[in-house]
Coordinates of C-alpha atoms and ligand atoms in Angstrom, one line a residue:
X257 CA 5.1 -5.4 60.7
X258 CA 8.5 -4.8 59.1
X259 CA 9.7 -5.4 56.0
X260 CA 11.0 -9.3 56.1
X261 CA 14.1 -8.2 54.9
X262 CA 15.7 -5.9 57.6
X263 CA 17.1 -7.1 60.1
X264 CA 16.4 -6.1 63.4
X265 CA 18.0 -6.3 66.9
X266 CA 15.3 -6.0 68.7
X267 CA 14.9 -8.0 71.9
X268 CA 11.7 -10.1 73.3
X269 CA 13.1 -11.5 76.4
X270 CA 11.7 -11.7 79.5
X271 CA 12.7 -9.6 82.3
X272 CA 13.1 -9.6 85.5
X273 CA 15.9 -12.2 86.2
X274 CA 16.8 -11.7 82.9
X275 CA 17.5 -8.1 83.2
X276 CA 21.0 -7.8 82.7
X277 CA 21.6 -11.1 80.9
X278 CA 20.0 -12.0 76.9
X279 CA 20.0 -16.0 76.1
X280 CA 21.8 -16.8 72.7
X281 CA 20.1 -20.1 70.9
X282 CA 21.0 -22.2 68.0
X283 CA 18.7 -24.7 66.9
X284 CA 19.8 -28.0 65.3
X285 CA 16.8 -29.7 63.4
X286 CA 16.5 -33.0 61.4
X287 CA 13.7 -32.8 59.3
X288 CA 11.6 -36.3 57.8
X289 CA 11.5 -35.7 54.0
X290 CA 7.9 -36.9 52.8
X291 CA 9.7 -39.4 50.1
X292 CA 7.8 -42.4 49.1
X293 CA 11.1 -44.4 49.0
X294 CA 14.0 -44.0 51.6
X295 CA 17.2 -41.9 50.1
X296 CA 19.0 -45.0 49.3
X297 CA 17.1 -48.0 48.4
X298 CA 13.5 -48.8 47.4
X299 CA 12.4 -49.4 50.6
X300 CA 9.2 -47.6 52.0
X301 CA 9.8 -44.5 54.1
X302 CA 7.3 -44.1 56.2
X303 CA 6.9 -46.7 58.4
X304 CA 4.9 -44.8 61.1
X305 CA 2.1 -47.6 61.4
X306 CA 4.2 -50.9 60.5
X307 CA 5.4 -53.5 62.8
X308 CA 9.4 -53.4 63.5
X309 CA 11.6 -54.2 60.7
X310 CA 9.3 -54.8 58.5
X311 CA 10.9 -52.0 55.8
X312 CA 14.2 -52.9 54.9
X313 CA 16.4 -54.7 52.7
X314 CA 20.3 -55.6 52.8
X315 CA 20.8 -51.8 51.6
X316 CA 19.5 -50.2 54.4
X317 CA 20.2 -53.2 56.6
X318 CA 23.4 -52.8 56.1
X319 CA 24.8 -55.8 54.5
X320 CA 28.3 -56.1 53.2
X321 CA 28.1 -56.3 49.5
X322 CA 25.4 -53.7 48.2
X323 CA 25.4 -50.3 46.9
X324 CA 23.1 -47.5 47.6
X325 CA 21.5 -45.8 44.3
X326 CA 20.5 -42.4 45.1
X327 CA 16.8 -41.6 45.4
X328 CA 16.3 -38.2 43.4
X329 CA 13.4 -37.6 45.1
X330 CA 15.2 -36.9 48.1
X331 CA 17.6 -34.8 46.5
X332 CA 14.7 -32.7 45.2
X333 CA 13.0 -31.9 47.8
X334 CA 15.8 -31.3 49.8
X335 CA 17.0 -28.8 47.3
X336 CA 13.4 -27.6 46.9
X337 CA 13.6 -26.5 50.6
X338 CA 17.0 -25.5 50.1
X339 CA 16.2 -22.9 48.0
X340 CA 13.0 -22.0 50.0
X341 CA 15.6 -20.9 52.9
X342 CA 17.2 -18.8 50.3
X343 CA 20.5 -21.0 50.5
X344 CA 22.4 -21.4 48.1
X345 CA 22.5 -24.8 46.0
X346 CA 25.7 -26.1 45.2
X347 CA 25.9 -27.7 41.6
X348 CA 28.7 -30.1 43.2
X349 CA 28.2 -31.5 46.9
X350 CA 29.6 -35.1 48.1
X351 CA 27.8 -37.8 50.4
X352 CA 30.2 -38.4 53.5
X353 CA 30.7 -40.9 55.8
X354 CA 30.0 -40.6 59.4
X355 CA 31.7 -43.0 61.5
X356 CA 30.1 -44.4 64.8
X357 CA 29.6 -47.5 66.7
X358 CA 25.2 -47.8 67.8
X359 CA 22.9 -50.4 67.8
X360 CA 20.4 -48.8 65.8
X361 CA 22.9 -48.2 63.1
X362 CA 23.7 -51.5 61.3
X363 CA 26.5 -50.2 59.2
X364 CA 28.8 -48.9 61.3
X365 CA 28.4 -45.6 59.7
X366 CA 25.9 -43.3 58.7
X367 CA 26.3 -41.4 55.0
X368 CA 25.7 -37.5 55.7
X369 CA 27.0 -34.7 53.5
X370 CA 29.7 -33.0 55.6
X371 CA 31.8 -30.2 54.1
X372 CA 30.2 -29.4 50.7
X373 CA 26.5 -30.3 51.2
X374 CA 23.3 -29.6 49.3
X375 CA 23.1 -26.1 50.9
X376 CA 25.2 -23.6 51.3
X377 CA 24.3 -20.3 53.4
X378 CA 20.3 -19.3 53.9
X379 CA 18.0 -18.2 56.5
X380 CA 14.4 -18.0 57.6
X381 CA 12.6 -14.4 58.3
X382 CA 10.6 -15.1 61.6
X383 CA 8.1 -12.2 63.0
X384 CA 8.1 -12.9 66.3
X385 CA 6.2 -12.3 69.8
X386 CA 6.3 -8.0 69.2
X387 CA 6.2 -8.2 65.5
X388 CA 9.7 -7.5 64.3
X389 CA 11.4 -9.8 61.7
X390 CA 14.5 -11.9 62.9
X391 CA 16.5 -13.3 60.5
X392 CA 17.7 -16.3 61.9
X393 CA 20.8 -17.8 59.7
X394 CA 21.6 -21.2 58.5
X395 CA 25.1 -22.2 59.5
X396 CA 23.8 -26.4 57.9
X397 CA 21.8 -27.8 55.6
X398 CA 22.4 -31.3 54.0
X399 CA 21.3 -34.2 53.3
X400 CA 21.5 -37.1 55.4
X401 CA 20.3 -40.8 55.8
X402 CA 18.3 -41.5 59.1
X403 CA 19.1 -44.0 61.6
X404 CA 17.2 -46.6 63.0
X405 CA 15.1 -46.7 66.9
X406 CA 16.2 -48.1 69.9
X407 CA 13.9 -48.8 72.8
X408 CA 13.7 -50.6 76.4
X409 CA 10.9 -53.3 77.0
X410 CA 11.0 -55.9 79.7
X411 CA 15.0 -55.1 80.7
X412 CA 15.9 -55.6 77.1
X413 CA 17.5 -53.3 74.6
X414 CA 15.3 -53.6 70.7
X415 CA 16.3 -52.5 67.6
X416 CA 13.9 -51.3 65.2
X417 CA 15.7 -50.6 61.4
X418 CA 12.7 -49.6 59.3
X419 CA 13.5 -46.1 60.1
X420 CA 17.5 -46.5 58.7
X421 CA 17.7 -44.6 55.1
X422 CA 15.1 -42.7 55.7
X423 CA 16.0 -39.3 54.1
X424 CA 16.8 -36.2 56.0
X425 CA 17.5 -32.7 55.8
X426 CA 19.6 -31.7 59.2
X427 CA 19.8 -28.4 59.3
X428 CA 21.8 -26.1 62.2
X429 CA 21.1 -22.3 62.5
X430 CA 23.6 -19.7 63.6
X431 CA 22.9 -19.1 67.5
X432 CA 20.8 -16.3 66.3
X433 CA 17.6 -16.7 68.6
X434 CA 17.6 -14.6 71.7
X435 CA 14.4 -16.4 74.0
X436 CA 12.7 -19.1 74.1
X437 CA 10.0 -17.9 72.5
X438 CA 12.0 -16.6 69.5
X439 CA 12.9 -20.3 69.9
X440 CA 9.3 -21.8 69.7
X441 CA 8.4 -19.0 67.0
X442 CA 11.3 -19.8 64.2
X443 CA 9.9 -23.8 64.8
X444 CA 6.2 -22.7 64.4
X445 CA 7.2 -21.0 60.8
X446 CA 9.9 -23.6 60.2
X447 CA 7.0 -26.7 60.5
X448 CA 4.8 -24.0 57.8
X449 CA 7.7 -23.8 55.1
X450 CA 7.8 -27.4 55.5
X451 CA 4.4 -27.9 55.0
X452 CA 4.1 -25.3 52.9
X453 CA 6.4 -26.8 50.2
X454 CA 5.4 -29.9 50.6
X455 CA 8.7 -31.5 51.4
X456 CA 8.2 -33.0 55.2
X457 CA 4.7 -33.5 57.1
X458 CA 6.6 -31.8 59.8
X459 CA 5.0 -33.9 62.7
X460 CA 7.3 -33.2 65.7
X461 CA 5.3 -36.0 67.4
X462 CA 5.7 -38.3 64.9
X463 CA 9.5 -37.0 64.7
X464 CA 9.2 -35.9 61.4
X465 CA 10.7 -32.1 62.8
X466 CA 13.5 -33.3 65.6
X467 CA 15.0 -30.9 67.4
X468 CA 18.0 -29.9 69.8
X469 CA 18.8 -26.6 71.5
X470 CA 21.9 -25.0 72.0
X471 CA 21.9 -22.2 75.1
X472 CA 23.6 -20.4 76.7
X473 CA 23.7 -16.8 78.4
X474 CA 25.6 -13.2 78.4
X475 CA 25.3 -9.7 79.5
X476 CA 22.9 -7.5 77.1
X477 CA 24.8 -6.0 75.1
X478 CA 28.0 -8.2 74.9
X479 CA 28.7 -9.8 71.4
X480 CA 31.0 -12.5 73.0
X481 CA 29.4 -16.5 72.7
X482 CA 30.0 -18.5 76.4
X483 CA 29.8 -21.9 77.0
X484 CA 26.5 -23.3 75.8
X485 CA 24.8 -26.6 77.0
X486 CA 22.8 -28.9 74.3
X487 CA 19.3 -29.6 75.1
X488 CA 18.4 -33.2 73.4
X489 CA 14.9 -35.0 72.8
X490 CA 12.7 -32.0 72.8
X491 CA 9.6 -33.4 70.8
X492 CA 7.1 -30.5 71.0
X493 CA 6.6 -26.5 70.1
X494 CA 5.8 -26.6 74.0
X495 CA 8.6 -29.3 74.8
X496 CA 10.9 -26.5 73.2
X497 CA 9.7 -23.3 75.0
X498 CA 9.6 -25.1 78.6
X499 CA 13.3 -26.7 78.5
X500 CA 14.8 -23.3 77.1
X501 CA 13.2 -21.2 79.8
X502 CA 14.3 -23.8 82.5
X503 CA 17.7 -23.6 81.4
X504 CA 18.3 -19.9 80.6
X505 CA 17.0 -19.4 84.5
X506 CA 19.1 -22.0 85.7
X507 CA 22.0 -20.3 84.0
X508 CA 21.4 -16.8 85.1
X509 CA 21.0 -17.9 88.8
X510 CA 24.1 -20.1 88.7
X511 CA 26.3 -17.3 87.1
X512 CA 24.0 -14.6 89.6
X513 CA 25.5 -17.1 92.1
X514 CA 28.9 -17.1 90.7
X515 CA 29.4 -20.2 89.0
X516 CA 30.2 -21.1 85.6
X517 CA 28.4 -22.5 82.9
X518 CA 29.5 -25.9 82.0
X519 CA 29.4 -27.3 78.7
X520 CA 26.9 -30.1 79.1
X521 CA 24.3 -32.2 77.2
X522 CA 21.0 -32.2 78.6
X523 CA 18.3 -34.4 78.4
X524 CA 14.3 -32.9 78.4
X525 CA 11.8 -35.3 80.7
X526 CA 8.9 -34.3 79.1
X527 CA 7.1 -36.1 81.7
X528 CA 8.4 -35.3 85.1
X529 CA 9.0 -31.4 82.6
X530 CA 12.5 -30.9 83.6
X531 CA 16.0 -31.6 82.6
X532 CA 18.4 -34.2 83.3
X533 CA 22.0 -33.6 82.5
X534 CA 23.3 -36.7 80.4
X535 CA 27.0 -36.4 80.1
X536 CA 29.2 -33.5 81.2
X537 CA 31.7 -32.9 78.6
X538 CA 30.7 -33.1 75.2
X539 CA 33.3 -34.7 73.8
X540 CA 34.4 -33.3 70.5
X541 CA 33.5 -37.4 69.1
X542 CA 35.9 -38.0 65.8
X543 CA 33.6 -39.7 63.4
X544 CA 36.6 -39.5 60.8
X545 CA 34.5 -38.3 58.1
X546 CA 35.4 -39.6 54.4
X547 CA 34.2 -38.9 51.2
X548 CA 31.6 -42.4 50.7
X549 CA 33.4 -44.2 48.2
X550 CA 29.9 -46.2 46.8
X551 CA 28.7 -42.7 45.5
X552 CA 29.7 -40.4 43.3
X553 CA 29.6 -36.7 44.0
X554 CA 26.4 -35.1 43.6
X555 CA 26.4 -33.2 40.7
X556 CA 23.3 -31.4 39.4
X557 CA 23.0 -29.3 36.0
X558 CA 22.1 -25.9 35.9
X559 CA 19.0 -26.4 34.1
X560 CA 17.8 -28.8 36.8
X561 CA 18.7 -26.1 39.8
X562 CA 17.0 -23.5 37.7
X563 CA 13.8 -25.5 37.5
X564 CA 13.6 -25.9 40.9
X565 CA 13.8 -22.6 41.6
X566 CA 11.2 -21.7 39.0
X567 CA 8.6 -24.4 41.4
X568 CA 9.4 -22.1 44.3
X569 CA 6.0 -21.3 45.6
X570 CA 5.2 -17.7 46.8
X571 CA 6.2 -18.0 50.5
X572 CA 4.3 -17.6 53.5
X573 CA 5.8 -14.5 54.5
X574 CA 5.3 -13.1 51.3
X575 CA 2.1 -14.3 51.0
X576 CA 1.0 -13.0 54.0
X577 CA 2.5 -9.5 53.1
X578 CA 0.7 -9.7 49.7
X579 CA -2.3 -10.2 51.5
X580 CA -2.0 -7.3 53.4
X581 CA -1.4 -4.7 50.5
X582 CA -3.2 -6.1 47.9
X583 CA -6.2 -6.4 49.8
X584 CA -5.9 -4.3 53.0
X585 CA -6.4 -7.1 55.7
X586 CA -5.2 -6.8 58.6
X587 CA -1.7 -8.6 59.7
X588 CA -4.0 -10.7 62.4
X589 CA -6.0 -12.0 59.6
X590 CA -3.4 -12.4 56.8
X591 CA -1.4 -14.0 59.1
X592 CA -4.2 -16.7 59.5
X593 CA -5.1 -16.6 56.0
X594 CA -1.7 -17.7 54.8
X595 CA -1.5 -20.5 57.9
X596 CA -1.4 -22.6 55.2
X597 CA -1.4 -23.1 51.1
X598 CA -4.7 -24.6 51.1
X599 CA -6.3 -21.9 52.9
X600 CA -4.5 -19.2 51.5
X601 CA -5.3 -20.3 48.3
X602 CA -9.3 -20.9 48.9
X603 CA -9.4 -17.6 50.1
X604 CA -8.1 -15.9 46.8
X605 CA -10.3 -18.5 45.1
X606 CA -13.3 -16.9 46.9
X607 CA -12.2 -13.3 46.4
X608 CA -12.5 -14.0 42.7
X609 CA -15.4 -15.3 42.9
X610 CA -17.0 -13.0 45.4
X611 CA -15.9 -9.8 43.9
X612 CA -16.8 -8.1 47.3
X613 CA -14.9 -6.5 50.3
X614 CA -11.6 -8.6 51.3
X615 CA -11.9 -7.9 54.7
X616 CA -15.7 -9.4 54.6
X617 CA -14.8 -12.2 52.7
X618 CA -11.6 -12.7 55.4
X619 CA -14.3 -12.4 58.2
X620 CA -16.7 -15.3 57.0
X621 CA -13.5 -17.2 56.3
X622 CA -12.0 -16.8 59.9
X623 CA -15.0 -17.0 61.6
X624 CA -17.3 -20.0 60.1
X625 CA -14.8 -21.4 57.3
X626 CA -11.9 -22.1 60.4
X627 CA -14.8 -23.2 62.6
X628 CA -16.2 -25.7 60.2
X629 CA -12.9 -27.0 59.6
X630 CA -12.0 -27.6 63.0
X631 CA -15.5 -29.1 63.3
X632 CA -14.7 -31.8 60.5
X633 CA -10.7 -31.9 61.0
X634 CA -10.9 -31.1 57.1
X635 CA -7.9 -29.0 55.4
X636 CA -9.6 -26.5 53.2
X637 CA -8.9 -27.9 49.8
X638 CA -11.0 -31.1 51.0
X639 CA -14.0 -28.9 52.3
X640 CA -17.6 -30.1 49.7
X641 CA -18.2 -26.2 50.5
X642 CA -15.7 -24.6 47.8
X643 CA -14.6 -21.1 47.9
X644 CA -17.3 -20.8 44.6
X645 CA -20.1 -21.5 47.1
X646 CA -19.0 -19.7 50.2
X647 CA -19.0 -16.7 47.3
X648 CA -22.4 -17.2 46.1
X649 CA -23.9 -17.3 50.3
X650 CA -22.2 -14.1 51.5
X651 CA -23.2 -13.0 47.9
X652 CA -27.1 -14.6 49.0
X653 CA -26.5 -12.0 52.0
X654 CA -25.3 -8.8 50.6
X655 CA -28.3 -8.8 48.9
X656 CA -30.4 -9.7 51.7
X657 CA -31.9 -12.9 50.3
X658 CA -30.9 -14.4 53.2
X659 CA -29.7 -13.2 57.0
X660 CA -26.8 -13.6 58.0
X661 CA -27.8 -16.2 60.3
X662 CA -29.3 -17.8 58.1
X663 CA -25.9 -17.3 55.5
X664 CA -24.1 -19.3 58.6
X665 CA -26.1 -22.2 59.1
X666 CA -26.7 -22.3 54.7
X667 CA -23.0 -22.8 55.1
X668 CA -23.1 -26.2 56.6
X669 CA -26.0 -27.3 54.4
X670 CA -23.8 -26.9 51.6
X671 CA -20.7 -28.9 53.5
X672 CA -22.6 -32.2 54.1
X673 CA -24.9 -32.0 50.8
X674 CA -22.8 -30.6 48.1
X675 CA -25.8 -28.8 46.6
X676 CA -25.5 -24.7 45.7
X677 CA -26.9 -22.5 48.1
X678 CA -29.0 -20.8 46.0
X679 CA -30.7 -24.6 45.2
X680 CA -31.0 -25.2 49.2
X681 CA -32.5 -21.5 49.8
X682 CA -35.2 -22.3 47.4
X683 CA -35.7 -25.4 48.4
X684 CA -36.2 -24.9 52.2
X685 CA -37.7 -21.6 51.5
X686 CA -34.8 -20.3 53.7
X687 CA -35.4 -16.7 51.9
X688 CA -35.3 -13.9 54.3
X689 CA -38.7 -12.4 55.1
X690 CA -38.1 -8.8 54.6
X691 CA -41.4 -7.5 53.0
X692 CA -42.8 -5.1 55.2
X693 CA -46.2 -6.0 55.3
X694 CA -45.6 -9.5 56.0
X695 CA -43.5 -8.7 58.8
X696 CA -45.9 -5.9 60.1
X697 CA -48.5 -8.5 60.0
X698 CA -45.6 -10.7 62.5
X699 CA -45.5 -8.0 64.9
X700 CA -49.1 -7.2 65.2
X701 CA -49.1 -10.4 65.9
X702 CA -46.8 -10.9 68.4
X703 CA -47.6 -7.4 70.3
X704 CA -51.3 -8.7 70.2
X705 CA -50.1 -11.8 72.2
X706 CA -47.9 -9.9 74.8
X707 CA -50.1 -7.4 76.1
X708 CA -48.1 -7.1 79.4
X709 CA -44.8 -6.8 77.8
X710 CA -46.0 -4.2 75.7
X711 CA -47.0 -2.6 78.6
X712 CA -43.7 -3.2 80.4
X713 CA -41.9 -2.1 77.8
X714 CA -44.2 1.1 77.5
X715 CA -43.4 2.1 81.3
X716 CA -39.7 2.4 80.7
X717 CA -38.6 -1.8 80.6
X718 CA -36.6 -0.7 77.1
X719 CA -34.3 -3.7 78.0
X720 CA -37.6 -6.0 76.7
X721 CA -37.0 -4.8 73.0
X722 CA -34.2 -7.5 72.6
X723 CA -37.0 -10.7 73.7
X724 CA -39.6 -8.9 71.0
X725 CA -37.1 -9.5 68.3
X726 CA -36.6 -12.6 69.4
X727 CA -40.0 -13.5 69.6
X728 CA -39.9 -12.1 65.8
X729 CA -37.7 -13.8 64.5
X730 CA -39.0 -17.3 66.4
X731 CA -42.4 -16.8 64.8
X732 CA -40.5 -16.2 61.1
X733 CA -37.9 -18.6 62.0
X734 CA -35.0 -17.0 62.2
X735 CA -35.7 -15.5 58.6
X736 CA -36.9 -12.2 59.3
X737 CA -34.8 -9.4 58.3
X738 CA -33.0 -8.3 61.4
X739 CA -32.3 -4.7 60.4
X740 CA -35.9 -4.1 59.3
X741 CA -37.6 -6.2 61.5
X742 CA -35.7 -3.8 64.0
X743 CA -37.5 -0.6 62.1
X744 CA -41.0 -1.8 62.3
X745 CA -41.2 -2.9 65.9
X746 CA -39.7 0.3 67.1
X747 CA -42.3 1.9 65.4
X748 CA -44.9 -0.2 66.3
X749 CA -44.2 0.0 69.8
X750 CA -43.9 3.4 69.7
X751 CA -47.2 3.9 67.6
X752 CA -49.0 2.3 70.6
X753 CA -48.0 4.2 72.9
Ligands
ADP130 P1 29.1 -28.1 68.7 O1 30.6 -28.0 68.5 O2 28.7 -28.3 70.1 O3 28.5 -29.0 67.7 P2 28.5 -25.9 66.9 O4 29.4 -24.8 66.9 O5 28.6 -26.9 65.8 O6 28.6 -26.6 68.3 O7 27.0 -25.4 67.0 C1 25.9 -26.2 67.2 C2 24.7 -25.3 67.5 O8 24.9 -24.6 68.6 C3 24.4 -24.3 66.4 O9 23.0 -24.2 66.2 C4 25.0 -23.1 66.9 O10 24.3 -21.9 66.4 C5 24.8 -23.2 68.4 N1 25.7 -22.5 69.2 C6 27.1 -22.4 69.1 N2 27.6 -21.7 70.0 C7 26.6 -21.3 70.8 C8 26.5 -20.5 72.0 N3 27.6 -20.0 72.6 N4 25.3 -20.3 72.6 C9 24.2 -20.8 72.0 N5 24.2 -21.6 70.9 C10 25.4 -21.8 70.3
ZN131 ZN1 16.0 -50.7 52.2
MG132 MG1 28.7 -29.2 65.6

């Protein structure tokens, strides 16, 4: 992997069909903000499980005669992940007004930040399918108030407002992204920042991470930008990479064919997984933007922008690199380690108390930790099995107290009882049978039992030594050292021979 901080022009687009021609992307993306209270008023924000219009008020309602009081919440966090894209924030930036006629927005307007928002500059360092680092710019990213739904039922046209006010972060790359892919990747780290700093739950199903895709096609090579189309209502990762492929290959063949790219909008079926062209010419709307006369400018103090930038959090990316050259794990593994906080953070909180090999400790953790949590749908900072006791049972096997068998299933004894592993080995007697003459007095045993195999195994059937360990390890159950259990039966079957 490259350093995050050159820029590469490396490609990862298909080829075939696209052989001579490269897609160029821009993603547009309105992000939920995780606010208790909507950006305006005190109204709840998250209405995900309520009945319709069940969270508003005249503010967000849009009444004539009240003002909207600034939620600073909203204005944190968004300059929280302002400053986690490494824009730039401004000290001074204005709330605008957006002018547009819709059902779902009561006030005839929505208030945005147009020309001196939040952010200024930024960008996001994406490893991508290959492994190089694209920095993909920010062209936008400001504040915003949500609007409300719309939906059909029974031939009628509802409204829903709880969702009006609701704060947002739209934020518009440069058309930076070269497949669909690239695409998909740069929302799959996106949806971690978010996450990650703890500004958005990021739910693309839930709409919490909306996004549109800007596409359009050239000759490798060329630095010109042609006429794009605008994909809308992509609500999935997978939504994404589909509708992006379908339209780069529906733009090389047309120009192949010697057409011309229109400048459409497009609209992604995600059930019948293709795209319907929704109007042919977008037109350039006027929302007459104005400054919103019921707010005053945003103005922050230094001190304030500085402490937000002193609660950055170490990144993901550089996280992940940390990972790798602090403790030698591989990129596969760091990667996964750093999927998120939680996890990255019980995995350092294990290494300290483990005091062993990273790359063990990352293997336990990938393989059983990942597994369990899966199992249980359990993030790992809610797991009873803390990164203490994971320590102390890869510690219980080092020293070959226990198997490592016996290590994996201790693991879920400690989840569902809480109790320390050292308690539950003693307790079931779970300690791995390792002293030779007990175990010599297992195989004797079990040889004595299995004449014929002996014999089998004796006329050249080496295949059988697998089932005598087994049979080992039944009779000690499952307890037996594996490594000398191995030892003694070769010899004893050797011994007999
Ligand atoms: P519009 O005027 O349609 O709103 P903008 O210039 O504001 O277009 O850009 C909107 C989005 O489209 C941005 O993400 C931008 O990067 C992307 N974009 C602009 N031009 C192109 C192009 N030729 N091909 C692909 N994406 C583009
Ligand atoms: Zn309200
Ligand atoms: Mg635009």
């Amino acid at each position: 992997m490259m350093d995050p901080h050159t820029v590469s022009d490396q490609h990862s687009n298909k080829d075939g069909l696209m052989a001579d021609f490269e897609a160029v992307i821009g993603l547009e993306t309105h992000i939920q903000l995780n606010t208790v209270t909507k950006i305006f008023c005190s109204c709840k924000a998250d209405s995900w499980e309520d009945p319709p219009n069940t969270n508003i008020c005249p503010v967000c309602a849009g009444l004539p005669g009240v003002l909207p009081v600034l939620n600073e919440a909203a204005v944190y966090k968004g300059a929280l992940l302002a400053a986690a894209m490494h824009a730039e924030v401004r000290l001074v930036s204005y709330f605008d007004r957006k002018n547009y006629f819709y059902p779902d927005l009561p006030k005839g307007y929505q208030i945005s930040q147009f020309d001196l928002a939040l952010g200024d500059g930024g960008y996001l360092d994406v490893t991508m399918p290959g492994g190089f680092v694209r920095r993909v710019n920010i062209t936008k990213l400001h504040l915003e108030e949500d609007a409300g739904k719309t939906k059909y039922e029974g031939g009628k046209r509802l409204v829903d407002f709880n969702r009006c006010g609701v704060p947002l972060v739209e934020m518009v790359t440069e058309p930076d992204l070269r497949s669909a892919d690239e695409a998909a990747q740069y929302l799959i780290r996106l949806r971690q920042l978010l996450r990650w700093m703890g500004v958005s739950e990021a739910d693309m199903e839930k709409g919490h991470l909306r996004c549109d895709a800007n596409v359009s096609i050239r000759t490798v090579g060329s630095t010109h930008l042609n006429t794009k189309t605008e994909i809308k209502n992509v609500n999935s990762i997978e939504a994404v990479r589909a509708a992006i492929n379908m339209e780069i290959e529906r733009q090389v063949s047309l120009v192949q064919a010697g057409g011309q790219v229109e400048s459409w909008t497009l609209d992604w079926d995600e059930t019948r997984q293709r795209l319907n062209k929704m109007r042919s010419k977008e037109t350039e709307a006027d929302y007459r933007y104005f400054r919103e006369p019921d707010l005053l400018p945003l103005e922050l103090t230094s001190e304030w922008r500085d402490a937000v930038i002193h609660n950055l959090p170490e990144l993901p990316l550089e996280r992940q690199l940390r990972f790798m050259t602090h403790y030698q794990l591989p990129e596969y593994d760091a990667d996964i380690l750093t999927a998120d906080r939680p996890i990255a953070d019980y995995y350092e909180a294990a290494l300290t108390a483990y005091e062993g090999d990273p790359k063990v400790l990352s293997n336990w953790i990938m393989n059983e930790v990942l597994r369990m949590q899966n199992e249980l749908g359990l993030s790992a900072d809610a797991l009873t099995l803390t990164p203490e006791y994971l320590a102390e049972v890869i510690r219980l096997v080092d020293a070959g107290t226990i198997n490592a068998a016996t290590g994996k299933a201790l693991l879920m004894k400690v989840q569902q009882s809480g109790q320390a592993p050292q308690a539950i080995v003693i307790a079931e007697g779970l300690s791995q049978v390792s002293d030779d003459s007990a175990l010599q007095s297992v195989i004797d045993a079990v040889l004595a039992a299995h004449l014929q195999e002996v014999e089998s195994y004796r006329n050249g059937k080496e295949g059988l030594f697998g089932w005598f360990m087994g049979q080992v390890m039944r009779q000690t159950r499952g307890q037996a050292d594996p490594a000398k259990t191995r030892e003694l039966l070769q010899k004893a079957l050797q011994e007999k021979r």
